[in-house]
XYZ file of C-alpha atoms in Angstrom:
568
model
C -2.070 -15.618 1.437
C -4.413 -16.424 -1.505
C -4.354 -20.224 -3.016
C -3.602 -20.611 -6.727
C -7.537 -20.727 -7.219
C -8.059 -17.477 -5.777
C -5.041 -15.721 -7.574
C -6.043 -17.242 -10.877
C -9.425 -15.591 -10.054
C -7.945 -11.980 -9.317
C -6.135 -12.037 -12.262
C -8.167 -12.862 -14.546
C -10.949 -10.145 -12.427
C -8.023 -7.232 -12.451
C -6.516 -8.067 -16.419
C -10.455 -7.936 -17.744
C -11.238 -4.633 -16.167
C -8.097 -2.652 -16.569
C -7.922 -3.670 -20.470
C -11.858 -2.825 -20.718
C -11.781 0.226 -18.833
C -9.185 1.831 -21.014
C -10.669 1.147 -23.849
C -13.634 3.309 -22.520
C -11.523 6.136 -21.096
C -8.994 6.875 -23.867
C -9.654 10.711 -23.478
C -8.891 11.219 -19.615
C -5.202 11.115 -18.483
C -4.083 9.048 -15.748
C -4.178 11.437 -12.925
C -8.285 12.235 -14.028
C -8.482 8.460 -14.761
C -7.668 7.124 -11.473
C -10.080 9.518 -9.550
C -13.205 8.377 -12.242
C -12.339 4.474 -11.667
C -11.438 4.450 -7.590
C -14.243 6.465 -6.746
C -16.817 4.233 -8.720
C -15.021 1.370 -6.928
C -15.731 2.390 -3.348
C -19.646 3.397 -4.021
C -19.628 -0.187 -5.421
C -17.722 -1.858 -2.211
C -20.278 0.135 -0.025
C -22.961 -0.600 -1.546
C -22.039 -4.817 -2.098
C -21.023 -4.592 1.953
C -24.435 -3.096 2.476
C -26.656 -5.213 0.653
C -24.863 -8.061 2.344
C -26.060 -7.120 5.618
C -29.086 -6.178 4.145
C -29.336 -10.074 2.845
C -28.408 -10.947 6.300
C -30.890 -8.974 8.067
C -33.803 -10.126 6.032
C -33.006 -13.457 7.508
C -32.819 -13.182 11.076
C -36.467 -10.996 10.593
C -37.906 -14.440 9.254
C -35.951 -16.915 11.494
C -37.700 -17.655 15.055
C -34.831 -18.698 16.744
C -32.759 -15.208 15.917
C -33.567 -12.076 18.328
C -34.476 -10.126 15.573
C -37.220 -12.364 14.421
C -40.464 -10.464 13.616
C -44.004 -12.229 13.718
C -46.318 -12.400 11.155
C -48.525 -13.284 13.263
C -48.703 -10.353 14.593
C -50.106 -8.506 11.318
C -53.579 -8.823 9.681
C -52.155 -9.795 6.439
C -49.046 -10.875 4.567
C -48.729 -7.042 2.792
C -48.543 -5.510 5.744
C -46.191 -7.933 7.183
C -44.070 -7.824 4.059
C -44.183 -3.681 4.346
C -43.135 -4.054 8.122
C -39.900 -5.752 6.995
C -38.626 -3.361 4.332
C -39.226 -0.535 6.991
C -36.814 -2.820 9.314
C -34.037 -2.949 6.345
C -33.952 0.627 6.377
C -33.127 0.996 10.085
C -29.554 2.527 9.983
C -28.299 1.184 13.546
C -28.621 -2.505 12.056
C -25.709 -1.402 9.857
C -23.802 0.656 12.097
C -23.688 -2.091 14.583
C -21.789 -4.403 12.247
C -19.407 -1.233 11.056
C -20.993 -1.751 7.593
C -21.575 2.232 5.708
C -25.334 3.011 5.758
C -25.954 3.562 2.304
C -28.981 5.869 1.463
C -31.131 4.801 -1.247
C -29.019 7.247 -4.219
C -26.010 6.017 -3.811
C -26.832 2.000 -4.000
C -25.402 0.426 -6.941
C -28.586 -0.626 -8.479
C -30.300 2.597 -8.467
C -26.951 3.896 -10.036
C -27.213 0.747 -12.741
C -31.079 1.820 -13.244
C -30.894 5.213 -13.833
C -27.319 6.023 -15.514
C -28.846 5.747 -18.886
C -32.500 7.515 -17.809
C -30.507 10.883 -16.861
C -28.259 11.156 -19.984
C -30.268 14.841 -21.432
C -31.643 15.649 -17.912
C -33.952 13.865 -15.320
C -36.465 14.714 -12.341
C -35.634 12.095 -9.568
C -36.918 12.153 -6.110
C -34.310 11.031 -3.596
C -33.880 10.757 -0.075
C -31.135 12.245 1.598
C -31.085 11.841 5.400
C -34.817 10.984 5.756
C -35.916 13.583 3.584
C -37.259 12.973 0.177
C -36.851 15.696 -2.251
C -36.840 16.122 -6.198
C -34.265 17.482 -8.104
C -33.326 17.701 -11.656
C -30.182 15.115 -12.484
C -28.703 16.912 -15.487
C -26.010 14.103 -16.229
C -24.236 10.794 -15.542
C -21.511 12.674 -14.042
C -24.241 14.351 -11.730
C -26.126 11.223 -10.267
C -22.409 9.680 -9.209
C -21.796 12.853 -7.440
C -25.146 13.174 -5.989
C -24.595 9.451 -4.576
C -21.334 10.343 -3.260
C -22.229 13.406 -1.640
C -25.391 11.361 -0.119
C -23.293 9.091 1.328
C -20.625 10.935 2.846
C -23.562 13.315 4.312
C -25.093 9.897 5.733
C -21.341 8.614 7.095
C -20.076 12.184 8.289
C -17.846 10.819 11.246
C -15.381 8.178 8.853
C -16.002 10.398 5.597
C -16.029 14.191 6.081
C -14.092 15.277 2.874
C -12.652 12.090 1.863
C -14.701 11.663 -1.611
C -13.210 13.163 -4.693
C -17.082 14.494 -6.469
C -15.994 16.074 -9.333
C -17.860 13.382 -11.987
C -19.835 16.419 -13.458
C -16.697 18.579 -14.014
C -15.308 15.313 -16.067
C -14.911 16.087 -19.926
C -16.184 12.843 -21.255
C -18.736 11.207 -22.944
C -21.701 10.680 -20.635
C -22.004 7.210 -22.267
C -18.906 6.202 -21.566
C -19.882 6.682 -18.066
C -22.731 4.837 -18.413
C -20.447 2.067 -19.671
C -18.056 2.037 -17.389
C -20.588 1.884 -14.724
C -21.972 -1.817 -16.483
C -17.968 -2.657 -16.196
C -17.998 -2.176 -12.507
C -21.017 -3.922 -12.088
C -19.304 -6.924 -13.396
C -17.024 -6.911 -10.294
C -17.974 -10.049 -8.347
C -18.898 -9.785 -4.784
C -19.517 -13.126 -4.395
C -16.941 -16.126 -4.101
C -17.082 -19.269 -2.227
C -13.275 -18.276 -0.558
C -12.937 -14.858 -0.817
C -15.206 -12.025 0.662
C -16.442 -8.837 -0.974
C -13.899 -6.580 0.573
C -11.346 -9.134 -0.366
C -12.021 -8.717 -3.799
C -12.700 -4.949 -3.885
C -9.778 -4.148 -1.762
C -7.607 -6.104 -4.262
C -9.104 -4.442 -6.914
C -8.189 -1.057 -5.185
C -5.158 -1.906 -5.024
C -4.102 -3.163 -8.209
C -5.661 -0.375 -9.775
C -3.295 2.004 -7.891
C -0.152 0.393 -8.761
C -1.197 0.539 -12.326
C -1.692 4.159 -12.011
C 1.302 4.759 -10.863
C 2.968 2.731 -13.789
C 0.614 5.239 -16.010
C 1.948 8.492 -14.032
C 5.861 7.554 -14.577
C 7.134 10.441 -11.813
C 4.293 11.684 -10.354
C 2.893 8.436 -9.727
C 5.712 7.435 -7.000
C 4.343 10.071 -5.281
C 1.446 8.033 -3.797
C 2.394 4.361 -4.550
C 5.293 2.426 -2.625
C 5.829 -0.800 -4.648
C 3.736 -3.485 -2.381
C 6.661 -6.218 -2.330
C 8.989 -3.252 -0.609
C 5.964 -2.491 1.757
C 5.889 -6.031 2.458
C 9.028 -6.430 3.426
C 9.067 -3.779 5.819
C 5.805 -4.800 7.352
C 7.422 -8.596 7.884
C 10.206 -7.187 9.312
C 8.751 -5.371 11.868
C 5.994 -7.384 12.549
C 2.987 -4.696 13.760
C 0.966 -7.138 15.513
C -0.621 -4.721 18.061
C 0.501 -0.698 18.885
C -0.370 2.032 16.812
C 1.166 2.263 13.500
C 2.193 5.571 12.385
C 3.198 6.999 8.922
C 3.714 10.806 8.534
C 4.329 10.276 4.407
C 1.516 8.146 3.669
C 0.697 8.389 0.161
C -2.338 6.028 -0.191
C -1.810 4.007 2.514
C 0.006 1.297 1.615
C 1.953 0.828 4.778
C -1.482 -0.001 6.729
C -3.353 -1.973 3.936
C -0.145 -4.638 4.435
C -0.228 -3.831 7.949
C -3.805 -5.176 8.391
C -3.400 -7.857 6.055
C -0.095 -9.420 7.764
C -2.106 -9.808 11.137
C -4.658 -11.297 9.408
C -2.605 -13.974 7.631
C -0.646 -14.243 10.978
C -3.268 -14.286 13.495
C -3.859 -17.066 15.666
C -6.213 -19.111 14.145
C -7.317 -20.683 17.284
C -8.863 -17.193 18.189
C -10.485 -16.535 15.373
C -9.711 -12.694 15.482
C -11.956 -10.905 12.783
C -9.986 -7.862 11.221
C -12.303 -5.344 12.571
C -11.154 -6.066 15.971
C -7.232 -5.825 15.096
C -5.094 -4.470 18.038
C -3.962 -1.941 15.767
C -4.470 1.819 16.052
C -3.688 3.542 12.494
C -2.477 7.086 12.016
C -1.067 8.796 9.133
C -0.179 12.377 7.441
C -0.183 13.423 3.747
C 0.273 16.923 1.932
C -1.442 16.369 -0.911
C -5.338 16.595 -0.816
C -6.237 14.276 -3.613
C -3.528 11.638 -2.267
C -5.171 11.703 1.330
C -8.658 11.185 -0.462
C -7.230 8.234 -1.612
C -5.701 6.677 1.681
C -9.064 7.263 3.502
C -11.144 4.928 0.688
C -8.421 2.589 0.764
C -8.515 2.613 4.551
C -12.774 2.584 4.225
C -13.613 -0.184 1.695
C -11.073 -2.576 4.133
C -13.044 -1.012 7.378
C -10.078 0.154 9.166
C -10.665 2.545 11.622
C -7.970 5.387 10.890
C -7.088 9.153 12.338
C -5.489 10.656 9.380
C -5.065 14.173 11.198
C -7.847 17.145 10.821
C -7.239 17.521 7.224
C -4.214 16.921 4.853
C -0.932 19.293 5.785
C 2.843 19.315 5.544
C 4.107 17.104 8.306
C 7.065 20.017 9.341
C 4.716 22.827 9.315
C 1.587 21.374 10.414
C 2.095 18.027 12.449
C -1.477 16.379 12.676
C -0.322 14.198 15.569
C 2.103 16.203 18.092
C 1.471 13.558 20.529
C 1.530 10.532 19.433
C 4.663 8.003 20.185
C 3.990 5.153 17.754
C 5.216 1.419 18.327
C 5.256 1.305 14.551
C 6.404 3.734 12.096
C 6.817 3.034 8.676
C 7.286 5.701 5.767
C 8.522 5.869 1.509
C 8.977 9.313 1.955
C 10.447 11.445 -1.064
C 13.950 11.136 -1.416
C 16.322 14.224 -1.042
C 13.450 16.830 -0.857
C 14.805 20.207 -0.844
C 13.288 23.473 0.227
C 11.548 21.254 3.230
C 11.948 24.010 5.692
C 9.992 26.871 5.209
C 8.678 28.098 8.353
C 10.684 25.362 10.014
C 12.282 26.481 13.447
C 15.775 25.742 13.584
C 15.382 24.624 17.137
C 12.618 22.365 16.247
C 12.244 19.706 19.100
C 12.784 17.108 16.284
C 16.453 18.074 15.718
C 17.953 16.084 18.762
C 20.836 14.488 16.444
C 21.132 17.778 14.664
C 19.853 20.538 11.812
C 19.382 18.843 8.843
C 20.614 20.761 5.766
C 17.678 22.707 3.862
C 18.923 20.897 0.604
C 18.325 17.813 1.534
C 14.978 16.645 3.935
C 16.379 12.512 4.388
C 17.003 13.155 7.854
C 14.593 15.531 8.479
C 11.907 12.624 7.822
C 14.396 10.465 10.115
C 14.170 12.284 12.883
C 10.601 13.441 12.699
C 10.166 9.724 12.715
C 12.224 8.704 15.721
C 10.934 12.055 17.811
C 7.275 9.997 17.472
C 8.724 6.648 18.243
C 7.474 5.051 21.439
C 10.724 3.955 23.965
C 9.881 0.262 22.819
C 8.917 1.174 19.324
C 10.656 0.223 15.779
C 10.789 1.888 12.435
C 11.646 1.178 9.294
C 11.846 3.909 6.389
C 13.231 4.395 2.743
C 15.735 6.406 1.580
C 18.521 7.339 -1.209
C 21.781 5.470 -0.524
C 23.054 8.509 -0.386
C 22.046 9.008 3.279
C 23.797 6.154 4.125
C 27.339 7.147 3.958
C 27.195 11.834 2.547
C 28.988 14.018 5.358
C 27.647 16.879 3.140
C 26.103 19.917 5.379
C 26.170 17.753 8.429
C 24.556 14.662 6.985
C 27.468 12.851 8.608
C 27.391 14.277 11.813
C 24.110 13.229 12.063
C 24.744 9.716 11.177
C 27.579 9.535 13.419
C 25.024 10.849 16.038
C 22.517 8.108 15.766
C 24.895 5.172 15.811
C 26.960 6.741 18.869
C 23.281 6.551 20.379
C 22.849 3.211 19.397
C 19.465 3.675 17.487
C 20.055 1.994 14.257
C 19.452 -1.815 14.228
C 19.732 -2.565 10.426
C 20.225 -1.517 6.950
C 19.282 -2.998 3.690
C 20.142 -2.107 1.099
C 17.712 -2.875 -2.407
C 18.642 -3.313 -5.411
C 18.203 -0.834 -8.684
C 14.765 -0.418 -10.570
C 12.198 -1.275 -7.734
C 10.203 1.863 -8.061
C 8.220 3.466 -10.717
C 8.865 7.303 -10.275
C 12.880 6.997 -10.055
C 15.844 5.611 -10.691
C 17.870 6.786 -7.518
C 19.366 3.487 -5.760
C 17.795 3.064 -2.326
C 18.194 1.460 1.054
C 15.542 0.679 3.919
C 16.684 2.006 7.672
C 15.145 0.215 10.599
C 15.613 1.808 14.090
C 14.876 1.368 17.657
C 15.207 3.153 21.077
C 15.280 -0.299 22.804
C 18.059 -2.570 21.748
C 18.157 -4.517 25.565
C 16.700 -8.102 25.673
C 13.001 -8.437 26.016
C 9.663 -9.571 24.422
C 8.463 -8.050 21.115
C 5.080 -7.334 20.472
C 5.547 -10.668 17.854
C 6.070 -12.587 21.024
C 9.913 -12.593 19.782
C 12.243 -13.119 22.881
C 14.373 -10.426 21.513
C 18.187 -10.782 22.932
C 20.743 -7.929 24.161
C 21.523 -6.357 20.452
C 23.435 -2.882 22.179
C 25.853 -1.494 19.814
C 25.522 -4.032 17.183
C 24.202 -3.409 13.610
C 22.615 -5.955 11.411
C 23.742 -5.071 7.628
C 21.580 -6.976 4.515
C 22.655 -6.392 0.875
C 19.690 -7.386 -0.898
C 21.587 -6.113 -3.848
C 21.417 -9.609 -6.196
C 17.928 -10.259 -5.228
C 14.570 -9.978 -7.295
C 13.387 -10.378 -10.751
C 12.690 -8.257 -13.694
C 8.546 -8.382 -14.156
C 8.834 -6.620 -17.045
C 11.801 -4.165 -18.833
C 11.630 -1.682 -16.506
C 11.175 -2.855 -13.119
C 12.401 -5.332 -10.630
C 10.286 -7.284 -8.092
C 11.066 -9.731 -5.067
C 9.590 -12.935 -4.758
C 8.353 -13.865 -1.611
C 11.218 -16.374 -1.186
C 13.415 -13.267 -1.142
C 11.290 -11.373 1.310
C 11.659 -14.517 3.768
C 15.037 -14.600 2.973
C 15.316 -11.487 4.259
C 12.987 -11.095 6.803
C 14.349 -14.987 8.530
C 18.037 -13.370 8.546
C 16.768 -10.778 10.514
C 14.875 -12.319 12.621
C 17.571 -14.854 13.720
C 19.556 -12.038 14.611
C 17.595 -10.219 16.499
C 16.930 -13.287 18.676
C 20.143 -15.015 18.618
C 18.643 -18.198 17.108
C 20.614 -20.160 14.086
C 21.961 -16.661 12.759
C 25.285 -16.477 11.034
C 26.927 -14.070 8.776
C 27.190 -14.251 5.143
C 29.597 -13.426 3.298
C 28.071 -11.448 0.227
C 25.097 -11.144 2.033
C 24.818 -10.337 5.806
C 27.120 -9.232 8.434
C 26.644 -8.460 12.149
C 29.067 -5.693 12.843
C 29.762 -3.953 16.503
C 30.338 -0.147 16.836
C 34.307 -0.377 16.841
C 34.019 -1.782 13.023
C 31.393 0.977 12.620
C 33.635 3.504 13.639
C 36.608 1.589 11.563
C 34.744 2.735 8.432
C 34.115 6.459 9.513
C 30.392 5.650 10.392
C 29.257 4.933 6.861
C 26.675 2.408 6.738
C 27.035 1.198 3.009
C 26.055 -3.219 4.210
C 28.255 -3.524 1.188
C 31.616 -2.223 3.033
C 30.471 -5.118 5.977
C 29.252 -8.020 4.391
C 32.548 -8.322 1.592
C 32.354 -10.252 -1.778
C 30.477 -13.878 -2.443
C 33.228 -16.403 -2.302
C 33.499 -17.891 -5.264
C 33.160 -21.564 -5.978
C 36.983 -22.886 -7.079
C 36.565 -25.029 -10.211
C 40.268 -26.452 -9.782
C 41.305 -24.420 -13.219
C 44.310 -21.999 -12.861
C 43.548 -18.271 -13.864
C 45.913 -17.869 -16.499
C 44.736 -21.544 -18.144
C 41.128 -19.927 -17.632
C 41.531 -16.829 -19.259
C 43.582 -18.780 -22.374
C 40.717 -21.447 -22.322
C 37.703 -18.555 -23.069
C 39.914 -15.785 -25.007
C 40.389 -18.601 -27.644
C 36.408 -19.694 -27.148
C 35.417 -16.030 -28.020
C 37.946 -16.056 -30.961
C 35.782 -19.500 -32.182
C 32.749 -17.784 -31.658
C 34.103 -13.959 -33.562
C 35.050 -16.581 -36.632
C 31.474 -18.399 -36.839
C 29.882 -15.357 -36.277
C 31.687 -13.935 -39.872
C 31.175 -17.415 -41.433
C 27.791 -17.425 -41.113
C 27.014 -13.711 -41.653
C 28.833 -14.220 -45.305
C 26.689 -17.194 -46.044
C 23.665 -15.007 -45.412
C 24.821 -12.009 -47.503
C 25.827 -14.560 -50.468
C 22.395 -15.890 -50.104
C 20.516 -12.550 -50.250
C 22.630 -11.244 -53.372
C 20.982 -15.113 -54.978
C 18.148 -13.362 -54.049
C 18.703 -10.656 -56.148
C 19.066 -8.423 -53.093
C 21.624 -5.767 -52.821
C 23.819 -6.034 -49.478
């Protein structure tokens, strides 16, 4: 978690360049817009993460008591000593070792802040490009980002085949607003006494893509889960080690908080670094641009990640047909019809039955649990409605999984949480293992067979703004604790309005619907001693006070304006 210093700082960073970048980008629409800003973003990450280690390097060269330590005794003279060095900085496998990008000399910021403004009309630059130096002619702004980017993902092949989205020469802009928006980036600290360069870029990621996804309305939702829902489904499942699997990825959210919960959590008397997180990371997305985006998010927080061959449909053209996941985690898109093209209707996945070709929510739920490990847990979105249809077989399928004793708990959220719709939703968190034993938490996890946690998170959050709710992180603990206590027995109790432990014969009482508002009942009310009837006497003749002042004071205004000489 950040302190107030460091937030203060991050705001101030993120409300400086989202305000100046628009200003400088007026022409490009949000979908163009977010490709231009997050790909200038992760050539500046690299290449801050790069001349780090460079900084670093340079210093155990010239210290004696470091293994790297070169002599200059050993030269005639200082230039040739000095020469000997900056032949050492180049040497990729110092970079490689710390899982830092090697950045070839094109795509390093400063050579991008040097020349941006040179090329505008047309340049001649010689560049290197895996140890080759060659000259050729830079005909734009858009051109020399591209030429960097393609550098670089020639130079890092194995982590970025494919993943960089080089289309800067294609852009319809103003070369000079290029230009400018490349001084804007530049501004981006990598420096701060607290918080480290990948910190600060990764933030920056991040905040830019939720503000993207404000800009896109719809089409936005399609790779952005609001962070404080990812959050909560992170806490409650608590991915400490496993791999983590998410076969609707968007751009990644799911691991970003993954990684970031174990590294707020870790113990401290370790000293774990995130690069060496017990966490393996795999994911699936359709949409080409949207997987580009989950592979830099994934890259400027160096997490190691198998995001399949190349981006597919995750019916059609499962990227992982063996994996069995402790963790899997998805937002996928609610009620997707038409999901089953070239879908076999005797698809392995279907164990609990065919879903309907109208509606894909438990087509995504059981894809999901057919690559859950035995031990494994998962937690994914969907539209209330999956909770309680029997339309095409929805129902039968329900009834299916809770017979088989796979669902644990269900939350449901309240209204206006996401950006791209409106549809009420609930979160679903399964497991083949309900029998006592140890979590991968370190929870001592008690016997929880045929018993159903339900949450209605209904009353909780905020309104940030008109539009959309948000939780506080007081209401993800207050969610996440309840759980928790009920999954190992410790201080949990029902409450009413809120939480309810219910066994399979209720279940079955309410014709396996799993709406937590049919098993947690009403918040009592607090008795204020006043009868009903006085009550309702007592504020029907308040409101008649109010009507009458209300009219009193509405005829002193229109009296005053007609003074006025204003005609009412």
């Amino acid at each position: 978690m950040t302190d107030q210093n460091e937030q203060e700082f991050l705001n101030n960073l993120e409300k400086k360049l989202w305000t100046s970048a628009n200003k400088l980008l007026p022409s490009l629409d949000a979908s163009q817009y977010k490709h231009v800003m997050l790909g200038l973003v992760f050539l500046k990450y690299v290449s801050d993460a790069f001349d780090i280690r460079r900084d670093e390097l340079k210093a155990q060269f010239t210290n004696p008591k470091h293994d790297y330590f070169i002599d200059p005794a050993d030269f005639d003279d200082d230039a040739d000593y000095q020469t000997d060095i900056a032949a050492e900085l180049e040497g990729r496998d110092y970079y490689l070792e710390t899982n830092t990008f090697w950045v070839p000399p094109v795509a390093r910021w400063q050579f991008l802040r040097d020349k941006n403004k040179v090329v505008i009309g047309g340049a001649e630059l010689s560049i290197q490009v895996k140890n080759r130096t060659k000259k050729i002619k830079i005909s734009s702004v858009g051109h020399l980002i591209d030429s960097a980017l393609e550098a670089i993902e020639l130079d890092n092949e194995k982590k970025l085949k494919g993943v960089l989205n080089k289309r800067y020469t294609q852009l319809q802009i103003d070369q000079a607003k290029l230009c400018e928006l490349i001084d804007l980036i530049s501004t981006i600290p990598f420096r701060h006494k607290s918080l480290s360069s990948k910190d600060i870029l990764g933030h920056v990621y991040e905040y830019f893509l939720g503000q993207f996804a404000l800009a896109e309305g719809k089409k936005g939702g399609q790779f952005y889960t609001p962070k404080a829902i990812v959050s909560l489904i992170v806490q409650m499942l608590e991915p400490y080690k496993g791999r983590v699997y998410d076969p609707a990825m968007g751009s990644g959210g799911f691991f970003v908080q993954s990684e970031q919960f174990i590294r707020e959590h870790q113990d401290r008397k370790t000293k774990q670094s995130s690069g060496n997180l017990e966490i393996s990371i795999y994911g699936q997305e359709y949409n080409h641009t949207t997987w580009q985006l989950a592979a830099m998010n994934m890259a400027i927080r160096g997490i190691d990640f198998n995001f399949g061959k190349e981006p597919a449909n995750t019916y059609t053209n499962d990227q992982h047909p063996d994996l069995r996941a402790d963790f899997v985690m998805a937002n996928p898109p609610f009620n997707m019809k038409e999901w089953d093209t070239g879908v076999d209707d005797n698809d392995p996945r279907w164990v609990y039955g065919r879903p309907p070709s109208g509606n894909a929510n438990f087509a995504w739920l059981q894809h999901m649990l057919y690559h859950l490990a035995p031990n494994g847990s998962m937690g994914l979105l969907l539209a209330n409605g999956s909770m309680s249809s029997n339309t095409s077989g929805e129902g039968d399928i329900r009834k299916a999984l809770i017979e088989n004793d796979l669902v644990e708990c269900m939350v449901a959220l309240p209204g206006q949480l996401f950006t791209n719709t409106q549809i009420p939703a609930c979160i679903w968190f399964l497991t083949k293992n309900k029998n006592a034993r140890t979590a991968a938490s370190g929870r001592q996890l008690i016997d929880r067979r045929n018993k159903v946690l339900f949450i209605d998170a209904r009353n909780l959050g905020y309104m940030k703004d008109r539009v959309l709710r948000d939780f506080t992180q007081n209401d993800l603990n207050k969610i996440c604790d309840v759980y928790h206590a009920w999954q190992t027995g410790k201080d949990y109790e029902d409450q009413k309005g809120f939480c309810s432990s219910a066994n399979l014969t209720e279940i079955q009482k309410h014709d396996y619907v799993l709406t937590p508002g049919r098993y947690v009942g009403a918040e009592d009310v607090i008795d204020d001693g006043e009868a009903f009837v006085d009550k309702m006497a007592r504020l029907t003749a308040q409101l008649k006070t109010q009507f009458e002042e209300n009219d009193r004071l509405e005829a002193k205004i229109k009296k005053n304006l007609v003074g006025l000489g204003y005609e009412i």
